[in-house]
Amino acid sequence: MQIWVVVEGDDHGLRESSREVLTAATTVAGGVLAAAVVLAPDKENLVQEVMEFGPQTIYLHEEGSPSVTGEDYAEFLGELIERERPGLVLAAETQFGKGLLSRTALQYRMPIFPDCLGISQGPESLLFERLWYGERVSALLTSAAERPVLATWREGIVNVKKCPGLNSTVQKVRPQVQTLNLTRFLEEVKADPLTVDLSEAEVIVAGGGGMGSAAGFQLIQELAELIGAAVGGSRVARDNGWIPLKRQIGQTGKTVAPRLIISCGISGATQHTFGMRDAKKIIAINKDKNAPIFKIADAGIVGDVHEVLPELIKRIKEGKQNARPVGA
Amino acid sequence: MPGRWEHDLEIAVPVGFWPHRAGPLTIENGCLSEKTEIVYDLGHLDHYALEEALKWKDRWGVKVTVVSVGPETHEEGMRQALSLGADEAVRLWDESLESFFPSAAAVKARMLAAWISERGCLLVLCGDKSSGSGSGMVGRYLAHFLARPNLVSVIQIDPLSESKLKVTCRGEKGSRLIYECPIPVVLSVGRGSETRYPTLPGRLAARQAEIPVFNLAQLQVEPAEIGVLASYARTARLAPARLKPKKILTPDSSMSASDRMKMILSGGVKKKKGNVAEGSQGGAAQIYDLLRQEGLV
Ligand SMILES: Cc1cc2nc3c(=O)[nH]c(=O)nc-3n(C[C@H](O)[C@H](O)[C@H](O)COP(=O)(O)OP(=O)(O)OC[C@H]3O[C@@H](n4cnc5c(N)ncnc54)[C@H](O)[C@@H]3O)c2cc1C
């Protein structure tokens, strides 16, 4: 059976959830993926990376636009599936992936299994594993429809493995984008960084044992408020009662994936860094130049947090003052 | 709010009745075991959908009707909804559905669509995901069959005019997405704030209420069409959920042994060659510049 994967990308290239589906789909396909459909702009070597998973064909949207929603591509994907007849088409269980596959399923009357945890070969047909009854029961489902089957794969449960050395042919495509103007998008209201769940925060200021006291930890709060970041911390910060458990980062706390994290007075123990391995940029302040946190930091400052942070806060406040228009 | 609605608008709330999220549940021979006393409840998110509908009833006196596709056992759930304040309850069921229930979201949606279009409910509020198969597809199929727009993860619904709504949905990274959409519409409601408790008069009224049942023939749905929709998904068997798979750090096999060791020891964070600066003045200046690059100051 031919298996396809629809992949997604963003400014940072191929999305991790797409890597996961490519890995999972290759296993289901028994080693060789028939095709990958790339509807994202080719940023940060996205296509190159898709090739490392070895799909035989890559359908590449020449000028993929990230602003188009998944559903807008449903007609394009539906027609492509009708023409090429793969047996199974997979995507990640993301807004884009689910939007695209469920609309395709509805419009082209194809069965869909959303949010799968596994797909295996049963005695007669494929078995799709899903969670039922509030995630307490695992249900194995099959489809008896004589149609291509669509499924989305849950994020964050597959260990990515590439299979380099296979050749892909790239086929450029120009999807007709069909927007359904039934609803009108008005605006997006970003989450308040001070109250957003840590795992969803874009920017985090985190403090550890080096902050010394609850009063010292106030510097973390102040900096976070100034730059619109969420507050996090290490286990030592939690043990001292400076942060609640839901603000602890690490193995026994939250896993975070911010664009930027400023780590202050944190040693960088693996149990802590485990929870921030998906952070894009790490700035660390620590007075010990051998602190392990520096090994993973993009920028490190060897210094006392009680000197560096007040200085930084002063600069930011001055900067804000100077930026204020004259006479305001 | 426009006066017309006070009399005309009927909100349909499709609900399911499922094993309670915290109640006992055992699997035997690939099916739910009847031996344990299963505690049932309205779907977790159906509660929130009903709550949104009841808020509209409180404010504008619209009519709220719960409608459920399910066997007779669902009636208890429908009475639960009535005791919370729903005005009417309707059950859709056909003997022929027994064999593939509850996996067929498309079947449920087709029957709901038949009843809703006949009845003329302009606003449909359902739970984002059922507490049964939890596919989140019923609302989408329903909108498709009714040829209406659909928004998911809805957390707030405000009227803009007689024919337009302002709908707030949960987005990624904790953000809120705001849409304008026309009525009629199907909205899939996500987890919101509080839901209400039943009142005593509500409970008494619910106990007396008549719950009419409609079968395929009465809904004028062809059994053949249901057969096709039912073939989409069939339940092979159930099993106790295995331990949730979790992503672990498995270093790329192409890395050298020492690199793999280092990766494991660093908790998976890639070693970076960032420049390390010393001194508080210079340090603060450096961070300030980085924050400027990121557009944060
Ligand atoms: C099973 C298990 C699970 C765990 N789970 C977690 C977890 O989820 N999250 C977590 O964070 N930890 C976890 N830990 C604990 C972890 O091993 C570390 O003990 C902890 O992360 C250390 O926190 P810290 O770096 O803030 O504090 P410390 O170890 O006290 O380190 C303080 C750091 O601050 C520096 N410093 C001190 N004063 C200053 C100053 N004035 N200016 C600048 N720098 C200064 C020091 O040089 C030092 O590097 C776990 C441990 C175990 C065994």
Short mmCIF file of N, CA and C in Angstrom, two decimals, chain B residues 6-117:
data_model
loop_
_atom_site.label_atom_id
_atom_site.label_comp_id
_atom_site.label_asym_id
_atom_site.label_seq_id
_atom_site.Cartn_x
_atom_site.Cartn_y
_atom_site.Cartn_z
N GLU B 6 -35.97 36.37 20.81
CA GLU B 6 -36.54 35.92 22.06
C GLU B 6 -37.55 34.82 21.84
N HIS B 7 -38.23 34.85 20.70
CA HIS B 7 -39.24 33.85 20.45
C HIS B 7 -38.78 32.80 19.45
N ASP B 8 -37.98 33.22 18.50
CA ASP B 8 -37.71 32.35 17.37
C ASP B 8 -36.52 31.43 17.52
N LEU B 9 -35.48 31.90 18.20
CA LEU B 9 -34.25 31.13 18.13
C LEU B 9 -34.31 29.88 19.00
N GLU B 10 -33.95 28.75 18.37
CA GLU B 10 -33.83 27.52 19.13
C GLU B 10 -32.40 27.02 18.97
N ILE B 11 -31.76 26.78 20.09
CA ILE B 11 -30.38 26.27 20.04
C ILE B 11 -30.43 24.77 20.23
N ALA B 12 -29.83 24.04 19.29
CA ALA B 12 -29.74 22.59 19.45
C ALA B 12 -28.38 22.27 20.05
N VAL B 13 -28.40 21.45 21.10
CA VAL B 13 -27.14 21.01 21.71
C VAL B 13 -27.05 19.49 21.62
N PRO B 14 -26.28 18.98 20.66
CA PRO B 14 -26.10 17.53 20.58
C PRO B 14 -25.25 17.07 21.77
N VAL B 15 -25.72 16.07 22.50
CA VAL B 15 -24.96 15.59 23.65
C VAL B 15 -24.79 14.06 23.58
N GLY B 16 -23.75 13.60 24.26
CA GLY B 16 -23.52 12.16 24.38
C GLY B 16 -23.54 11.78 25.84
N PHE B 17 -23.69 10.50 26.12
CA PHE B 17 -23.76 10.03 27.50
C PHE B 17 -22.74 8.91 27.62
N TRP B 18 -21.70 9.15 28.40
CA TRP B 18 -20.53 8.27 28.38
C TRP B 18 -20.08 7.88 29.77
N PRO B 19 -19.25 6.85 29.87
CA PRO B 19 -18.69 6.51 31.19
C PRO B 19 -18.00 7.74 31.78
N HIS B 20 -18.27 8.01 33.04
CA HIS B 20 -17.69 9.17 33.70
C HIS B 20 -16.17 9.08 33.68
N ARG B 21 -15.54 10.24 33.53
CA ARG B 21 -14.09 10.27 33.38
C ARG B 21 -13.35 9.70 34.58
N ALA B 22 -14.00 9.76 35.74
CA ALA B 22 -13.30 9.30 36.94
C ALA B 22 -13.89 8.00 37.47
N GLY B 23 -14.90 7.48 36.79
CA GLY B 23 -15.57 6.27 37.29
C GLY B 23 -14.82 5.00 36.91
N PRO B 24 -15.30 3.86 37.44
CA PRO B 24 -14.63 2.59 37.13
C PRO B 24 -14.89 2.15 35.69
N LEU B 25 -13.94 1.45 35.13
CA LEU B 25 -14.05 1.03 33.74
C LEU B 25 -13.15 -0.18 33.54
N THR B 26 -13.69 -1.32 33.15
CA THR B 26 -12.81 -2.46 32.85
C THR B 26 -13.14 -3.02 31.48
N ILE B 27 -12.13 -3.60 30.89
CA ILE B 27 -12.27 -4.16 29.56
C ILE B 27 -12.19 -5.68 29.67
N GLU B 28 -13.10 -6.35 28.96
CA GLU B 28 -13.08 -7.81 28.97
C GLU B 28 -13.35 -8.30 27.56
N ASN B 29 -12.51 -9.19 27.08
CA ASN B 29 -12.67 -9.74 25.73
C ASN B 29 -12.86 -8.66 24.66
N GLY B 30 -12.13 -7.58 24.80
CA GLY B 30 -12.17 -6.55 23.78
C GLY B 30 -13.39 -5.66 23.83
N CYS B 31 -14.18 -5.74 24.91
CA CYS B 31 -15.35 -4.86 25.05
C CYS B 31 -15.37 -4.27 26.45
N LEU B 32 -16.23 -3.24 26.64
CA LEU B 32 -16.43 -2.72 27.99
C LEU B 32 -17.11 -3.79 28.81
N SER B 33 -16.59 -4.05 30.00
CA SER B 33 -17.17 -5.09 30.84
C SER B 33 -18.44 -4.58 31.52
N GLU B 34 -19.47 -5.42 31.53
CA GLU B 34 -20.72 -5.04 32.16
C GLU B 34 -20.68 -5.33 33.65
N LYS B 35 -19.64 -6.07 34.06
CA LYS B 35 -19.59 -6.50 35.46
C LYS B 35 -19.40 -5.33 36.41
N THR B 36 -18.50 -4.41 36.03
CA THR B 36 -18.33 -3.25 36.90
C THR B 36 -19.48 -2.29 36.67
N GLU B 37 -19.91 -1.68 37.73
CA GLU B 37 -21.00 -0.71 37.66
C GLU B 37 -20.45 0.57 37.04
N ILE B 38 -20.73 0.78 35.76
CA ILE B 38 -20.19 1.97 35.11
C ILE B 38 -21.03 3.19 35.48
N VAL B 39 -20.36 4.27 35.86
CA VAL B 39 -21.06 5.51 36.16
C VAL B 39 -21.04 6.36 34.88
N TYR B 40 -22.21 6.78 34.44
CA TYR B 40 -22.28 7.55 33.20
C TYR B 40 -22.45 9.03 33.48
N ASP B 41 -22.08 9.84 32.50
CA ASP B 41 -22.23 11.29 32.64
C ASP B 41 -22.36 11.87 31.23
N LEU B 42 -22.91 13.08 31.15
CA LEU B 42 -22.88 13.78 29.87
C LEU B 42 -21.43 13.98 29.49
N GLY B 43 -21.14 14.05 28.19
CA GLY B 43 -19.77 14.27 27.76
C GLY B 43 -19.17 15.48 28.46
N HIS B 44 -17.91 15.37 28.80
CA HIS B 44 -17.22 16.43 29.52
C HIS B 44 -17.39 17.79 28.82
N LEU B 45 -17.14 17.83 27.51
CA LEU B 45 -17.26 19.11 26.79
C LEU B 45 -18.70 19.44 26.44
N ASP B 46 -19.57 18.42 26.41
CA ASP B 46 -20.99 18.69 26.17
C ASP B 46 -21.53 19.59 27.28
N HIS B 47 -20.98 19.42 28.49
CA HIS B 47 -21.38 20.28 29.61
C HIS B 47 -21.11 21.75 29.28
N TYR B 48 -19.97 22.00 28.67
CA TYR B 48 -19.62 23.40 28.35
C TYR B 48 -20.48 23.94 27.22
N ALA B 49 -20.79 23.07 26.24
CA ALA B 49 -21.65 23.50 25.13
C ALA B 49 -23.04 23.85 25.67
N LEU B 50 -23.54 22.99 26.56
CA LEU B 50 -24.85 23.23 27.15
C LEU B 50 -24.82 24.53 27.97
N GLU B 51 -23.73 24.74 28.70
CA GLU B 51 -23.61 25.94 29.52
C GLU B 51 -23.70 27.21 28.65
N GLU B 52 -23.01 27.22 27.51
CA GLU B 52 -23.07 28.38 26.62
C GLU B 52 -24.50 28.62 26.14
N ALA B 53 -25.18 27.52 25.79
CA ALA B 53 -26.57 27.63 25.32
C ALA B 53 -27.45 28.18 26.44
N LEU B 54 -27.24 27.69 27.68
CA LEU B 54 -28.09 28.12 28.79
C LEU B 54 -27.82 29.59 29.14
N LYS B 55 -26.58 30.04 28.91
CA LYS B 55 -26.29 31.47 29.13
C LYS B 55 -27.15 32.31 28.19
N TRP B 56 -27.28 31.86 26.96
CA TRP B 56 -28.13 32.59 26.00
C TRP B 56 -29.59 32.55 26.44
N LYS B 57 -29.98 31.41 26.98
CA LYS B 57 -31.36 31.30 27.46
C LYS B 57 -31.59 32.28 28.60
N ASP B 58 -30.63 32.34 29.55
CA ASP B 58 -30.76 33.25 30.69
C ASP B 58 -30.91 34.70 30.22
N ARG B 59 -30.12 35.06 29.19
CA ARG B 59 -30.10 36.45 28.76
C ARG B 59 -31.23 36.82 27.82
N TRP B 60 -31.53 35.93 26.90
CA TRP B 60 -32.50 36.32 25.86
C TRP B 60 -33.70 35.40 25.74
N GLY B 61 -33.79 34.46 26.66
CA GLY B 61 -34.97 33.59 26.65
C GLY B 61 -35.11 32.71 25.43
N VAL B 62 -34.01 32.38 24.77
CA VAL B 62 -34.12 31.49 23.62
C VAL B 62 -34.41 30.07 24.12
N LYS B 63 -34.79 29.20 23.20
CA LYS B 63 -35.12 27.84 23.59
C LYS B 63 -33.91 26.92 23.39
N VAL B 64 -33.68 26.06 24.37
CA VAL B 64 -32.54 25.14 24.28
C VAL B 64 -33.03 23.70 24.23
N THR B 65 -32.66 22.98 23.19
CA THR B 65 -33.08 21.59 23.05
C THR B 65 -31.86 20.68 22.94
N VAL B 66 -31.79 19.68 23.80
CA VAL B 66 -30.68 18.73 23.68
C VAL B 66 -31.13 17.57 22.81
N VAL B 67 -30.21 17.10 21.99
CA VAL B 67 -30.55 16.01 21.08
C VAL B 67 -29.39 15.03 21.09
N SER B 68 -29.74 13.75 21.19
CA SER B 68 -28.70 12.75 21.36
C SER B 68 -28.95 11.56 20.46
N VAL B 69 -27.90 11.03 19.86
CA VAL B 69 -28.02 9.79 19.10
C VAL B 69 -27.51 8.69 20.01
N GLY B 70 -28.40 7.81 20.42
CA GLY B 70 -27.95 6.76 21.32
C GLY B 70 -29.08 5.88 21.78
N PRO B 71 -28.74 4.74 22.40
CA PRO B 71 -29.75 3.81 22.88
C PRO B 71 -30.49 4.37 24.09
N GLU B 72 -31.41 3.60 24.62
CA GLU B 72 -32.29 4.08 25.68
C GLU B 72 -31.52 4.55 26.92
N THR B 73 -30.34 3.94 27.14
CA THR B 73 -29.56 4.32 28.32
C THR B 73 -29.19 5.81 28.29
N HIS B 74 -29.20 6.41 27.11
CA HIS B 74 -28.86 7.83 27.01
C HIS B 74 -29.92 8.74 27.64
N GLU B 75 -31.11 8.18 27.88
CA GLU B 75 -32.18 9.03 28.41
C GLU B 75 -31.83 9.65 29.74
N GLU B 76 -31.09 8.89 30.53
CA GLU B 76 -30.70 9.39 31.84
C GLU B 76 -29.85 10.67 31.66
N GLY B 77 -28.98 10.65 30.68
CA GLY B 77 -28.15 11.82 30.40
C GLY B 77 -28.98 12.99 29.92
N MET B 78 -30.01 12.69 29.14
CA MET B 78 -30.85 13.76 28.62
C MET B 78 -31.64 14.40 29.76
N ARG B 79 -32.03 13.57 30.73
CA ARG B 79 -32.73 14.13 31.90
C ARG B 79 -31.77 14.98 32.71
N GLN B 80 -30.52 14.57 32.74
CA GLN B 80 -29.51 15.37 33.43
C GLN B 80 -29.44 16.77 32.77
N ALA B 81 -29.46 16.79 31.45
CA ALA B 81 -29.41 18.07 30.73
C ALA B 81 -30.66 18.90 31.01
N LEU B 82 -31.82 18.22 31.08
CA LEU B 82 -33.07 18.93 31.36
C LEU B 82 -33.03 19.54 32.76
N SER B 83 -32.45 18.81 33.72
CA SER B 83 -32.41 19.31 35.09
C SER B 83 -31.49 20.52 35.20
N LEU B 84 -30.56 20.65 34.25
CA LEU B 84 -29.68 21.82 34.25
C LEU B 84 -30.35 23.04 33.63
N GLY B 85 -31.44 22.81 32.89
CA GLY B 85 -32.16 23.95 32.34
C GLY B 85 -32.56 23.85 30.88
N ALA B 86 -32.21 22.74 30.21
CA ALA B 86 -32.63 22.58 28.81
C ALA B 86 -34.16 22.47 28.78
N ASP B 87 -34.78 22.99 27.70
CA ASP B 87 -36.23 23.01 27.63
C ASP B 87 -36.83 21.70 27.14
N GLU B 88 -36.08 21.04 26.26
CA GLU B 88 -36.64 19.85 25.64
C GLU B 88 -35.51 18.88 25.33
N ALA B 89 -35.86 17.60 25.23
CA ALA B 89 -34.86 16.60 24.87
C ALA B 89 -35.42 15.68 23.81
N VAL B 90 -34.58 15.32 22.85
CA VAL B 90 -35.00 14.45 21.75
C VAL B 90 -33.93 13.39 21.55
N ARG B 91 -34.37 12.15 21.34
CA ARG B 91 -33.39 11.08 21.12
C ARG B 91 -33.56 10.50 19.72
N LEU B 92 -32.44 10.27 19.06
CA LEU B 92 -32.46 9.70 17.72
C LEU B 92 -31.83 8.31 17.81
N TRP B 93 -32.54 7.32 17.34
CA TRP B 93 -31.99 5.97 17.47
C TRP B 93 -32.68 5.01 16.52
N ASP B 94 -31.96 4.01 16.12
CA ASP B 94 -32.52 2.98 15.26
C ASP B 94 -31.85 1.66 15.64
N GLU B 95 -32.65 0.63 15.73
CA GLU B 95 -32.11 -0.69 16.11
C GLU B 95 -30.89 -1.04 15.27
N SER B 96 -30.94 -0.67 13.99
CA SER B 96 -29.88 -1.07 13.06
C SER B 96 -28.53 -0.44 13.41
N LEU B 97 -28.55 0.54 14.32
CA LEU B 97 -27.29 1.22 14.63
C LEU B 97 -26.45 0.47 15.66
N GLU B 98 -27.10 -0.44 16.37
CA GLU B 98 -26.49 -1.15 17.49
C GLU B 98 -25.07 -1.64 17.20
N SER B 99 -24.88 -2.26 16.03
CA SER B 99 -23.65 -3.00 15.78
C SER B 99 -22.40 -2.13 15.67
N PHE B 100 -22.52 -0.88 15.23
CA PHE B 100 -21.29 -0.11 15.07
C PHE B 100 -21.19 1.09 15.98
N PHE B 101 -22.12 1.23 16.90
CA PHE B 101 -22.06 2.31 17.86
C PHE B 101 -20.90 2.01 18.82
N PRO B 102 -20.09 2.94 19.34
CA PRO B 102 -20.19 4.38 19.15
C PRO B 102 -19.14 4.97 18.22
N SER B 103 -18.51 4.15 17.35
CA SER B 103 -17.37 4.70 16.63
C SER B 103 -17.73 5.60 15.46
N ALA B 104 -18.97 5.56 15.00
CA ALA B 104 -19.27 6.21 13.74
C ALA B 104 -19.74 7.66 13.89
N ALA B 105 -18.78 8.57 13.93
CA ALA B 105 -19.11 9.99 14.05
C ALA B 105 -19.95 10.46 12.87
N ALA B 106 -19.63 9.93 11.68
CA ALA B 106 -20.35 10.36 10.48
C ALA B 106 -21.82 9.96 10.54
N VAL B 107 -22.09 8.78 11.09
CA VAL B 107 -23.48 8.31 11.20
C VAL B 107 -24.26 9.21 12.14
N LYS B 108 -23.64 9.49 13.32
CA LYS B 108 -24.32 10.34 14.29
C LYS B 108 -24.63 11.70 13.68
N ALA B 109 -23.63 12.26 13.01
CA ALA B 109 -23.79 13.59 12.43
C ALA B 109 -24.88 13.60 11.37
N ARG B 110 -24.97 12.53 10.58
CA ARG B 110 -25.98 12.47 9.52
C ARG B 110 -27.39 12.50 10.12
N MET B 111 -27.57 11.75 11.21
CA MET B 111 -28.89 11.72 11.85
C MET B 111 -29.21 13.05 12.51
N LEU B 112 -28.20 13.62 13.19
CA LEU B 112 -28.41 14.93 13.82
C LEU B 112 -28.77 15.97 12.77
N ALA B 113 -28.07 15.90 11.64
CA ALA B 113 -28.31 16.89 10.57
C ALA B 113 -29.75 16.79 10.07
N ALA B 114 -30.23 15.55 9.94
CA ALA B 114 -31.59 15.35 9.45
C ALA B 114 -32.58 16.01 10.41
N TRP B 115 -32.38 15.77 11.70
CA TRP B 115 -33.33 16.31 12.67
C TRP B 115 -33.22 17.84 12.76
N ILE B 116 -31.99 18.34 12.79
CA ILE B 116 -31.77 19.78 12.98
C ILE B 116 -32.31 20.58 11.80
N SER B 117 -32.12 20.07 10.57
CA SER B 117 -32.59 20.87 9.44
C SER B 117 -34.11 20.84 9.38
#
